[in-house]
GROMACS .gro file of C-alpha atoms in nm:
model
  115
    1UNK     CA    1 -16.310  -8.364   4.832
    2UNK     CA    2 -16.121  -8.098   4.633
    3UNK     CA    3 -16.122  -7.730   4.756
    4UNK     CA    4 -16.265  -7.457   4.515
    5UNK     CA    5 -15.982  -7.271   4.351
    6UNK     CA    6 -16.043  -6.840   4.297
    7UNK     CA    7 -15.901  -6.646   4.040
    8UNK     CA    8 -15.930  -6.331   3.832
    9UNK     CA    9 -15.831  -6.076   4.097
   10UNK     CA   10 -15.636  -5.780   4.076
   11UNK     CA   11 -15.603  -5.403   4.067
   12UNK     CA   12 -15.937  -5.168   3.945
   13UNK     CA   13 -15.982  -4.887   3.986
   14UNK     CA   14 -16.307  -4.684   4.133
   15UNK     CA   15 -16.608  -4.731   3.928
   16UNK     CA   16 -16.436  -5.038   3.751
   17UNK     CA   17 -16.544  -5.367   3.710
   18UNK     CA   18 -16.403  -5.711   3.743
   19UNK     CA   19 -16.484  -6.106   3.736
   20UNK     CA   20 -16.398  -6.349   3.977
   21UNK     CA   21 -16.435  -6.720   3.877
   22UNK     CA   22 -16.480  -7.022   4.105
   23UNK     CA   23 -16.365  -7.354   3.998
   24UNK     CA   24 -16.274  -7.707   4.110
   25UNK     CA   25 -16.197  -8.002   3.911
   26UNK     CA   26 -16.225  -8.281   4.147
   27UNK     CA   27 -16.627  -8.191   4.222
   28UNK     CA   28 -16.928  -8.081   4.060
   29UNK     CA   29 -16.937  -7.717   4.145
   30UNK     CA   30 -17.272  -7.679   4.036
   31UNK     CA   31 -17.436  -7.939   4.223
   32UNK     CA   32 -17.373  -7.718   4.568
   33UNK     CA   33 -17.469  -7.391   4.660
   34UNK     CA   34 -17.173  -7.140   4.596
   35UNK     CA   35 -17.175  -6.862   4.811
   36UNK     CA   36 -16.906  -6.567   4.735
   37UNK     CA   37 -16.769  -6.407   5.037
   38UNK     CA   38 -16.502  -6.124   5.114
   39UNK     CA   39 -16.237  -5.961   5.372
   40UNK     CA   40 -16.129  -5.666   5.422
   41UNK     CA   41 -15.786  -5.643   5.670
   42UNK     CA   42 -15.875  -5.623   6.023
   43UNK     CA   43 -16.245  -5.697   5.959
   44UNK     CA   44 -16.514  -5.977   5.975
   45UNK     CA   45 -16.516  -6.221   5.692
   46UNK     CA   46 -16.910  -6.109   5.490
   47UNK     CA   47 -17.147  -6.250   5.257
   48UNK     CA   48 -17.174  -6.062   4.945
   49UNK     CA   49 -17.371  -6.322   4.709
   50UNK     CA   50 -17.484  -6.702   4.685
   51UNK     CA   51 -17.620  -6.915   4.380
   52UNK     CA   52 -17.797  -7.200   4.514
   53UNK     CA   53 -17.815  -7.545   4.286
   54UNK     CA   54 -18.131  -7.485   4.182
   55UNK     CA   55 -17.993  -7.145   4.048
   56UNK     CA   56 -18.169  -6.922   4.280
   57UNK     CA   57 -17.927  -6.577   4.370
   58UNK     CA   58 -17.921  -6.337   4.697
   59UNK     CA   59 -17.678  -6.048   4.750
   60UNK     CA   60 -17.582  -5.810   5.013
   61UNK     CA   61 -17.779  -5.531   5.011
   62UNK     CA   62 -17.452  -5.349   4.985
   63UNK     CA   63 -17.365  -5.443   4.655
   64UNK     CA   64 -17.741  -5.540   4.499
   65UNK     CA   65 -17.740  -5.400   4.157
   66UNK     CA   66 -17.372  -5.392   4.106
   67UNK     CA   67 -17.256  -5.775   4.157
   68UNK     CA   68 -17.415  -6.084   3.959
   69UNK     CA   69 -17.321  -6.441   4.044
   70UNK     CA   70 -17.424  -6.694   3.740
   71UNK     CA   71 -17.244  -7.024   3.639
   72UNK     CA   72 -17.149  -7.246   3.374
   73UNK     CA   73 -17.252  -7.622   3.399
   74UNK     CA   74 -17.029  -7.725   3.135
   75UNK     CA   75 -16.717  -7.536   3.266
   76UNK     CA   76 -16.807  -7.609   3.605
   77UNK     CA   77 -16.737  -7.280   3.693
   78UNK     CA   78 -16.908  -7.009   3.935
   79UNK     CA   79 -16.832  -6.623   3.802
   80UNK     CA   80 -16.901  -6.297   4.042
   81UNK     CA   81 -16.959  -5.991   3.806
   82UNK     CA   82 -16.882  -5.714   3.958
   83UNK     CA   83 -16.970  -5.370   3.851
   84UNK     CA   84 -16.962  -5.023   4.010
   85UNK     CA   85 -16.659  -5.117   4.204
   86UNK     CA   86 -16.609  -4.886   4.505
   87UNK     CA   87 -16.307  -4.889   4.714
   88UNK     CA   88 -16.469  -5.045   5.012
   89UNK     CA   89 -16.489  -5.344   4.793
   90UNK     CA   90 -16.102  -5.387   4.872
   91UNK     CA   91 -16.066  -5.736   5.015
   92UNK     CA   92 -16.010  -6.065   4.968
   93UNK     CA   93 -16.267  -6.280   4.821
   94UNK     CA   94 -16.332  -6.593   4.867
   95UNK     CA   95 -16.517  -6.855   4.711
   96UNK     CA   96 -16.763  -7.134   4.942
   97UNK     CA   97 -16.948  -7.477   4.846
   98UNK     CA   98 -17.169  -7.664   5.042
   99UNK     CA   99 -17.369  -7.903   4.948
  100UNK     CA  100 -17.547  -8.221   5.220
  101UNK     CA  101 -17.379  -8.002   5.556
  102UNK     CA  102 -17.049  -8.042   5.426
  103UNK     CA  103 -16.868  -7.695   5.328
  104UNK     CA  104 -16.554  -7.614   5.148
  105UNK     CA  105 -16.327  -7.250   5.138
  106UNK     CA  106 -16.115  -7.167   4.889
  107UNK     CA  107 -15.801  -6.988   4.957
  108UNK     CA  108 -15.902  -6.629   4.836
  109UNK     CA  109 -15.848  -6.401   4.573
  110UNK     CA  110 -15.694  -6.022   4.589
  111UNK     CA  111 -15.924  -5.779   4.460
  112UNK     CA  112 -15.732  -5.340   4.522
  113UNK     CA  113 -15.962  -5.078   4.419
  114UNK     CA  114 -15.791  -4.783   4.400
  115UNK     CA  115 -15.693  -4.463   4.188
   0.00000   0.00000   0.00000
């Protein structure tokens, strides 16, 4: 069991857009449903969009619209899109499989929005 690793954070600014990957080697990312969640300091951790295995997508009706979640089989990799980018969207993201009951976090990923 190999924990999902995020990258592709960093600073944007209002209005901006960036893409976050999800990736493991050790597992079939694609095979579990992915869900993308984020946190903001001093607030609850939220769900902001899942990809299931059969490839069906929901979002938070905050950011509908604005984010897409897709992946690629043959990279095994989960992306979040995200467009619009508003400076509540400063947080830490974080990446989530499950798949049979059994769940795995990644560690997070930095994303600033600011001026």
């Amino acid at each position: 069991q190999v924990q999902p690793v995020e990258s592709g954070g960093g600073l944007v600014q209002p209005g901006g857009s960036l893409t976050l990957s999800c990736a493991a080697s050790g597992s079939t990312l694609t095979a579990n449903r992915i869900s993308w969640y984020r946190q903001a300091p001093g607030e609850q951790r939220e769900l902001v969009a899942a990809i299931s295995a059969g490839g069906r997508t929901n979002y938070a009706d905050s950011v509908k619209g604005r984010f897409t979640v897709s992946r690629d089989n043959a990279k095994n990799t989960v992306y979040l899109q995200m467009n619009s980018l508003q400076p509540e969207g400063t947080a830490v993201y974080y990446c989530k499989t499950g798949r049979g009951g059994i769940i795995s976090w990644g560690k997070g990923t930095l994303v600033t929005v600011s001026s």
